[in-house]
Coordinates of C-alpha atoms in Angstrom, one line a residue:
M1 CA -4.6 -16.0 -0.7
K2 CA -5.8 -19.0 -2.6
T3 CA -6.7 -21.9 -0.3
Q4 CA -8.3 -24.4 -2.8
Y5 CA -6.4 -26.3 -5.5
D6 CA -7.1 -29.3 -7.7
T7 CA -3.7 -30.7 -6.7
L8 CA -1.2 -30.0 -4.0
I9 CA 2.2 -31.5 -4.4
I10 CA 4.4 -31.9 -1.3
G11 CA 8.1 -31.8 -2.2
G12 CA 10.0 -29.8 -4.7
G13 CA 12.5 -32.3 -6.0
P14 CA 12.7 -33.6 -9.6
A15 CA 9.7 -35.9 -9.1
G16 CA 7.5 -33.1 -7.7
L17 CA 8.5 -30.6 -10.3
A18 CA 7.9 -33.0 -13.2
C19 CA 4.5 -33.8 -11.7
A20 CA 3.6 -30.2 -11.3
I21 CA 4.6 -29.3 -14.9
R22 CA 2.7 -32.2 -16.5
A23 CA -0.4 -31.6 -14.4
A24 CA -0.5 -27.9 -15.0
E25 CA 0.0 -28.4 -18.7
R26 CA -3.4 -30.3 -18.6
G27 CA -5.1 -27.2 -17.1
I28 CA -5.2 -28.5 -13.5
S29 CA -4.6 -25.9 -10.8
V30 CA -1.5 -27.0 -9.0
A31 CA 0.3 -25.8 -5.8
L32 CA 3.7 -27.2 -4.9
W33 CA 4.9 -26.8 -1.3
E34 CA 8.6 -27.1 -0.6
K35 CA 9.8 -26.7 3.0
Q36 CA 13.3 -25.5 2.0
A37 CA 14.0 -21.9 0.9
R38 CA 14.3 -23.1 -2.7
P39 CA 13.2 -26.3 -4.4
G40 CA 15.6 -28.9 -5.8
R41 CA 18.4 -28.7 -3.3
K42 CA 19.1 -32.5 -3.6
L43 CA 19.0 -32.2 -7.4
L44 CA 21.7 -29.6 -7.2
I45 CA 24.1 -32.0 -5.6
S46 CA 23.2 -35.1 -7.7
G47 CA 26.1 -36.5 -9.6
T48 CA 28.5 -34.4 -7.5
G49 CA 26.6 -31.3 -8.8
Q50 CA 26.9 -32.5 -12.5
C51 CA 23.5 -34.1 -12.5
N52 CA 23.6 -37.6 -14.0
L53 CA 20.1 -37.4 -15.5
T54 CA 19.7 -40.9 -16.8
H55 CA 21.5 -43.7 -18.6
S56 CA 21.6 -44.4 -22.3
G57 CA 20.9 -48.2 -22.2
P58 CA 17.7 -49.8 -23.5
I59 CA 14.8 -49.0 -21.2
E60 CA 14.1 -52.7 -20.7
D61 CA 17.6 -53.0 -19.1
F62 CA 16.5 -50.5 -16.4
L63 CA 14.1 -52.9 -14.8
S64 CA 16.9 -55.0 -13.2
R65 CA 18.5 -51.9 -11.7
Y66 CA 16.1 -51.5 -8.8
G67 CA 16.9 -54.5 -6.7
E68 CA 14.4 -57.3 -6.5
R69 CA 12.3 -58.5 -9.4
D70 CA 9.0 -57.3 -8.0
K71 CA 10.4 -53.7 -8.0
G72 CA 11.4 -54.0 -11.7
R73 CA 7.8 -55.0 -12.4
F74 CA 6.5 -52.0 -10.3
V75 CA 8.6 -49.4 -12.1
K76 CA 7.9 -50.7 -15.6
P77 CA 4.7 -48.7 -16.3
A78 CA 6.3 -45.4 -15.3
L79 CA 9.6 -46.0 -17.1
Y80 CA 7.9 -47.3 -20.3
D81 CA 5.4 -44.4 -20.3
Y82 CA 8.3 -41.9 -20.1
T83 CA 11.5 -43.5 -21.1
N84 CA 15.1 -42.3 -21.0
R85 CA 14.8 -41.3 -24.7
D86 CA 11.7 -39.2 -23.8
L87 CA 13.6 -37.5 -21.0
C88 CA 16.5 -36.6 -23.2
D89 CA 14.2 -35.3 -25.9
F90 CA 12.4 -33.2 -23.2
F91 CA 15.6 -31.4 -22.3
R92 CA 17.0 -31.2 -25.8
A93 CA 13.8 -29.6 -27.1
R94 CA 14.3 -26.9 -24.5
N95 CA 17.9 -26.2 -25.5
V96 CA 19.6 -28.2 -22.8
F97 CA 22.5 -29.9 -24.5
L98 CA 23.3 -33.4 -23.2
E99 CA 26.5 -35.4 -23.1
E100 CA 27.0 -39.1 -22.8
T101 CA 30.0 -40.6 -21.0
E102 CA 31.8 -43.8 -22.1
G103 CA 29.8 -45.8 -19.5
G104 CA 26.5 -44.6 -20.8
K105 CA 25.7 -41.9 -18.1
I106 CA 24.0 -38.9 -19.5
F107 CA 24.7 -35.4 -18.1
P108 CA 23.9 -31.8 -19.2
A109 CA 26.8 -30.8 -21.3
S110 CA 27.3 -27.8 -19.0
R111 CA 27.8 -30.4 -16.1
Q112 CA 25.7 -28.0 -14.1
A113 CA 22.7 -29.3 -12.2
K114 CA 21.5 -25.7 -11.8
E115 CA 20.7 -25.6 -15.5
I116 CA 18.3 -28.5 -15.1
L117 CA 16.7 -27.0 -12.0
D118 CA 16.3 -23.5 -13.5
L119 CA 14.5 -25.0 -16.5
L120 CA 12.1 -27.0 -14.4
L121 CA 11.3 -23.9 -12.2
A122 CA 10.8 -21.8 -15.4
L123 CA 8.4 -24.4 -16.8
C124 CA 6.4 -24.4 -13.5
E125 CA 6.1 -20.6 -13.7
E126 CA 5.2 -20.7 -17.4
N127 CA 2.4 -23.2 -16.7
G128 CA 1.0 -21.4 -13.7
V129 CA 2.1 -23.7 -10.9
H130 CA 2.0 -21.9 -7.5
V131 CA 5.4 -22.8 -6.0
A132 CA 5.6 -21.9 -2.3
T133 CA 8.8 -22.3 -0.4
N134 CA 9.4 -22.4 3.4
R135 CA 6.2 -24.4 3.6
E136 CA 6.5 -27.1 6.1
V137 CA 3.5 -29.5 6.2
V138 CA 2.2 -30.5 9.6
S139 CA -0.5 -33.0 8.6
V140 CA -2.5 -34.3 5.6
E141 CA -6.1 -35.4 6.3
K142 CA -8.6 -37.0 4.0
T143 CA -11.9 -35.1 3.9
E144 CA -15.2 -35.5 2.1
G145 CA -14.1 -33.3 -0.8
G146 CA -10.5 -34.3 -1.0
F147 CA -7.8 -33.4 1.5
T148 CA -6.9 -30.8 4.1
I149 CA -3.2 -29.9 4.2
R150 CA -2.1 -28.1 7.3
G151 CA 1.1 -26.2 7.3
T152 CA 2.9 -24.3 10.1
E153 CA 1.4 -21.0 8.8
E154 CA -1.6 -21.9 6.7
T155 CA -4.1 -24.5 5.8
V156 CA -5.3 -25.3 2.2
H157 CA -7.6 -27.8 0.6
A158 CA -7.0 -29.9 -2.5
K159 CA -8.9 -32.5 -4.4
T160 CA -5.8 -34.6 -4.7
V161 CA -2.4 -34.8 -3.0
V162 CA 0.9 -36.0 -4.3
L163 CA 3.6 -37.1 -1.9
A164 CA 6.9 -36.3 -3.6
T165 CA 8.9 -35.7 -0.4
G166 CA 11.9 -37.9 -1.1
G167 CA 13.4 -40.3 1.4
R168 CA 15.9 -39.7 4.3
S169 CA 19.2 -39.5 2.4
Y170 CA 21.1 -36.2 2.6
P171 CA 18.7 -34.8 5.3
G172 CA 20.3 -31.4 5.0
T173 CA 18.6 -30.9 1.7
G174 CA 15.2 -31.4 3.3
S175 CA 14.8 -35.1 2.8
T176 CA 13.9 -36.0 6.4
G177 CA 11.2 -38.6 5.9
D178 CA 8.1 -36.5 6.3
G179 CA 6.3 -38.3 3.5
Y180 CA 6.5 -41.6 5.4
R181 CA 4.6 -39.9 8.3
F182 CA 1.9 -38.5 6.1
A183 CA 1.5 -41.8 4.2
A184 CA 1.3 -43.7 7.5
S185 CA -1.4 -41.3 8.8
L186 CA -3.5 -42.1 5.7
G187 CA -3.2 -45.9 6.3
H188 CA -0.1 -46.9 4.4
T189 CA 2.5 -49.3 5.5
I190 CA 6.1 -48.1 5.5
T191 CA 8.8 -50.7 4.7
P192 CA 11.7 -50.3 7.1
I193 CA 14.1 -47.6 5.8
R194 CA 17.8 -47.5 5.8
A195 CA 20.6 -45.9 3.9
G196 CA 21.2 -47.0 0.3
L197 CA 23.9 -46.4 -2.3
T198 CA 26.2 -45.9 0.6
P199 CA 29.9 -46.9 1.3
M200 CA 30.8 -49.6 3.7
F201 CA 33.1 -48.9 6.7
V202 CA 35.3 -51.9 7.3
A203 CA 36.4 -53.4 10.7
D204 CA 40.2 -53.5 11.3
Y205 CA 40.8 -51.7 8.1
E206 CA 44.3 -51.9 6.8
F207 CA 44.2 -49.9 3.5
T208 CA 44.1 -46.3 4.5
D209 CA 47.3 -45.7 2.6
C210 CA 45.6 -47.1 -0.5
S211 CA 42.8 -44.5 -0.4
G212 CA 41.8 -43.4 -3.8
I213 CA 42.6 -46.6 -5.6
T214 CA 39.8 -48.0 -7.8
I215 CA 39.7 -51.5 -9.1
R216 CA 37.5 -51.2 -12.1
D217 CA 36.3 -54.7 -12.6
A218 CA 36.1 -56.3 -9.1
V219 CA 33.6 -59.1 -8.1
V220 CA 32.1 -58.8 -4.6
V221 CA 30.4 -61.8 -3.0
C222 CA 28.3 -61.6 0.2
N223 CA 25.3 -63.5 1.5
R224 CA 25.2 -65.8 -1.5
R225 CA 24.9 -62.7 -3.8
T226 CA 27.4 -61.6 -6.3
H227 CA 28.0 -58.1 -7.7
R228 CA 30.5 -56.9 -10.2
G229 CA 31.7 -53.3 -10.7
P230 CA 34.3 -50.7 -9.7
V231 CA 35.4 -50.8 -6.1
L232 CA 37.0 -47.7 -4.6
L233 CA 39.2 -47.9 -1.5
T234 CA 38.6 -45.0 0.9
H235 CA 40.2 -43.9 4.2
R236 CA 37.7 -46.1 6.2
G237 CA 36.4 -48.8 3.9
V238 CA 35.2 -49.4 0.4
S239 CA 32.9 -47.5 -2.0
G240 CA 32.5 -47.2 -5.8
P241 CA 29.6 -48.5 -7.9
G242 CA 30.6 -52.1 -7.1
I243 CA 29.8 -51.5 -3.4
L244 CA 27.2 -48.7 -3.6
D245 CA 24.9 -50.7 -5.9
F246 CA 25.3 -53.8 -3.7
S247 CA 24.7 -51.8 -0.5
R248 CA 21.0 -52.5 -0.5
F249 CA 21.8 -56.1 0.5
L250 CA 24.5 -55.4 3.0
Q251 CA 24.5 -54.8 6.8
A252 CA 26.9 -54.5 9.7
G253 CA 28.6 -57.9 10.5
D254 CA 28.5 -59.2 6.9
T255 CA 31.8 -60.2 5.4
L256 CA 32.5 -59.2 1.8
R257 CA 34.8 -61.4 -0.3
I258 CA 36.4 -59.4 -3.0
N259 CA 38.0 -60.8 -6.2
W260 CA 40.2 -57.9 -7.3
L261 CA 40.7 -59.7 -10.7
G262 CA 37.0 -59.9 -11.7
D263 CA 35.9 -63.4 -12.7
T264 CA 39.4 -64.9 -12.7
K265 CA 39.2 -68.3 -11.0
P266 CA 41.7 -69.4 -8.2
H267 CA 43.0 -72.3 -10.2
E268 CA 43.6 -70.0 -13.3
L269 CA 45.6 -67.6 -11.1
E270 CA 47.6 -70.4 -9.5
K271 CA 48.6 -71.7 -12.9
R272 CA 49.6 -68.2 -14.0
L273 CA 51.6 -67.5 -10.8
V274 CA 53.7 -70.7 -11.4
E275 CA 54.5 -69.5 -14.9
V276 CA 55.4 -65.9 -14.0
F277 CA 57.4 -66.8 -10.9
R278 CA 59.4 -69.2 -13.0
E279 CA 60.0 -66.8 -15.8
E280 CA 60.6 -63.7 -13.7
G281 CA 62.0 -65.3 -10.5
K282 CA 64.7 -62.6 -9.9
R283 CA 62.1 -59.8 -9.6
T284 CA 60.4 -59.0 -6.3
L285 CA 57.0 -60.3 -5.6
K286 CA 55.4 -56.8 -5.6
N287 CA 56.9 -56.2 -9.1
T288 CA 56.1 -59.6 -10.4
L289 CA 52.4 -59.3 -9.3
L290 CA 52.0 -56.1 -11.4
F291 CA 51.0 -58.4 -14.3
T292 CA 47.6 -58.6 -12.6
G293 CA 46.9 -54.9 -13.2
I294 CA 46.5 -54.2 -9.5
P295 CA 48.3 -51.0 -8.4
E296 CA 51.6 -51.5 -6.6
R297 CA 50.3 -49.8 -3.4
L298 CA 47.5 -52.3 -3.1
I299 CA 49.8 -55.3 -3.8
V300 CA 52.1 -54.2 -1.0
A301 CA 49.2 -53.8 1.4
L302 CA 47.7 -57.2 0.5
L303 CA 51.1 -58.9 0.9
R304 CA 51.6 -57.1 4.2
H305 CA 48.2 -58.4 5.4
A306 CA 49.4 -61.9 4.7
R307 CA 52.8 -61.2 6.3
I308 CA 54.6 -61.8 3.1
A309 CA 57.6 -59.6 2.4
S310 CA 56.9 -57.7 -0.8
E311 CA 60.6 -57.5 -1.6
T312 CA 61.0 -61.3 -1.6
P313 CA 62.3 -62.6 -5.0
A314 CA 59.6 -64.4 -6.8
C315 CA 61.9 -67.5 -7.2
Y316 CA 61.8 -67.9 -3.4
A317 CA 58.0 -68.0 -3.3
T318 CA 56.8 -71.3 -1.9
K319 CA 53.6 -73.1 -2.6
E320 CA 52.2 -71.7 0.7
H321 CA 53.0 -68.2 -0.6
R322 CA 51.2 -68.9 -3.8
E323 CA 48.1 -70.2 -2.0
K324 CA 48.0 -67.1 0.2
I325 CA 48.4 -64.8 -2.8
V326 CA 45.7 -66.6 -4.7
A327 CA 43.3 -66.1 -1.7
L328 CA 44.4 -62.5 -1.3
L329 CA 43.6 -61.6 -4.9
T330 CA 40.5 -63.7 -5.6
S331 CA 38.7 -63.8 -2.2
F332 CA 39.9 -61.1 0.1
P333 CA 37.6 -60.8 3.2
M334 CA 36.4 -57.5 4.6
K335 CA 34.1 -57.5 7.5
I336 CA 31.6 -54.6 7.5
A337 CA 31.7 -52.5 10.7
A338 CA 28.8 -50.3 9.6
P339 CA 27.2 -49.1 6.4
G340 CA 27.4 -45.4 5.7
G341 CA 24.5 -43.4 7.3
F342 CA 21.9 -41.2 5.7
D343 CA 24.4 -38.3 5.5
E344 CA 26.6 -40.4 3.1
A345 CA 23.7 -42.3 1.3
M346 CA 22.6 -41.2 -2.1
V347 CA 19.2 -42.9 -1.7
T348 CA 16.9 -44.5 0.8
V349 CA 16.1 -48.2 0.8
G350 CA 12.5 -48.8 1.9
G351 CA 9.5 -46.5 2.0
V352 CA 5.8 -46.7 1.1
T353 CA 5.1 -50.3 0.4
L354 CA 4.5 -51.0 -3.2
K355 CA 1.6 -53.5 -2.6
E356 CA -0.6 -50.6 -1.5
V357 CA 0.0 -48.5 -4.7
D358 CA -1.4 -48.9 -8.2
R359 CA 1.7 -49.2 -10.3
T360 CA -0.1 -48.0 -13.5
R361 CA -1.0 -44.6 -12.0
L362 CA 0.9 -44.5 -8.7
E363 CA -2.3 -43.8 -6.8
S364 CA -3.0 -45.2 -3.4
R365 CA -5.1 -48.4 -3.3
L366 CA -6.3 -47.3 0.1
T367 CA -7.0 -43.6 -0.2
S368 CA -8.4 -42.3 -3.5
G369 CA -6.8 -39.1 -4.7
L370 CA -3.5 -39.8 -2.9
Y371 CA -0.5 -40.2 -5.3
F372 CA 3.2 -41.0 -4.8
C373 CA 6.2 -40.3 -6.9
G374 CA 10.0 -40.6 -6.5
E375 CA 11.9 -41.8 -3.6
V376 CA 9.1 -41.8 -1.0
L377 CA 8.2 -45.1 -2.5
D378 CA 10.1 -48.3 -1.7
I379 CA 12.2 -47.9 -4.8
D380 CA 15.9 -47.4 -5.0
G381 CA 18.0 -47.7 -8.1
D382 CA 21.6 -48.3 -8.9
T383 CA 24.1 -45.5 -9.6
G384 CA 24.3 -44.2 -13.1
G385 CA 21.1 -42.1 -13.6
Y386 CA 18.5 -44.8 -12.6
N387 CA 17.1 -42.9 -9.6
L388 CA 16.7 -39.6 -11.4
Q389 CA 15.1 -41.4 -14.3
F390 CA 12.5 -42.9 -12.0
A391 CA 11.9 -39.6 -10.3
F392 CA 11.1 -37.9 -13.6
S393 CA 9.2 -40.9 -15.0
S394 CA 7.1 -41.3 -11.9
G395 CA 6.5 -37.6 -11.6
F396 CA 5.3 -37.2 -15.3
L397 CA 3.1 -40.3 -14.9
V398 CA 1.3 -39.0 -11.8
G399 CA 0.9 -35.6 -13.5
K400 CA -0.6 -37.3 -16.4
K401 CA -3.0 -39.4 -14.3
I402 CA -4.2 -37.0 -11.7
G403 CA -8.0 -36.3 -12.0
I404 CA -8.6 -39.2 -14.3
T405 CA -10.9 -41.7 -12.7
R406 CA -9.8 -45.3 -12.7

């Protein structure tokens, strides 16, 4: 059994597999250890199993999709070195047909994540990557000649190590935060982690009977931040891209204020209500308010919240009624009881702090020969393919840079 490699990659997700393929193509001896029975379990459930690989927008637009500005600066070298166009070309050249949705999301035409995983594993085999499953790492130690990696059943040595272990989201797939422990043991700081791209559970929630309704162009305001996007009402709270992408900034106790009408201003709605109630005064409030585009079930629930009878003829609506309706539709408050946990989260917020990693090669600034790619870093992207793109881009960049001196 071989016990010495040029590179050992810990983690068999998309970042680790991409890194393995690129490094092995350069003639580097590569071992990839995955603690699950098969690599890529989280990839298989990405995009509800359909695998939203990336987004079709200009690569420069990606930089604002990872939260704070300094994170956009950090991801730039990896994303520009291996863009969304490059990733699409990579799969198309290997007979994986791709399909773009109206919103710019790109999927395999088969809508099967398994097609992507099977190709990546085949390329690992073709390039001589030693993929070992059921390999749980106990420790990673820096030695004079590189690193000693101790597993539960064996110990190997490698000149370089890549942490591609993922974060903490969906722990059932193997993402249990091991990489943070290994990075910390080698001197790295771990930014506090929490669930990201996760729904919000709402205190005193009144909209269970509206579950499944999506408002496609809502504006959500919280903590002096504003986010715009689809908001989905669930049995226990709110979800959808307009909430998931905003969730990195939210916590229990925060109050969301939702404008169900997008950027419609209160005074604009007030003026329109006066006109509509005058013109259609014999109709009920719930029917009159359908002009807003809000589904009837939600209109009824909002009126119920304000203790306004939905069957009231619009001509009987008072100024007080109008003021309440304007507030309901343009600034509806929802207090967060709790964000969804790691079992619901698509990504992890936090991770290996970026200040200690060279962004041009994703190598540790503290421990030479130690590399990072994917979600183990303090990087989390929006929904829509941005996280998988960074996983692939960072993996390919590390595979390209391993063994090349600074």
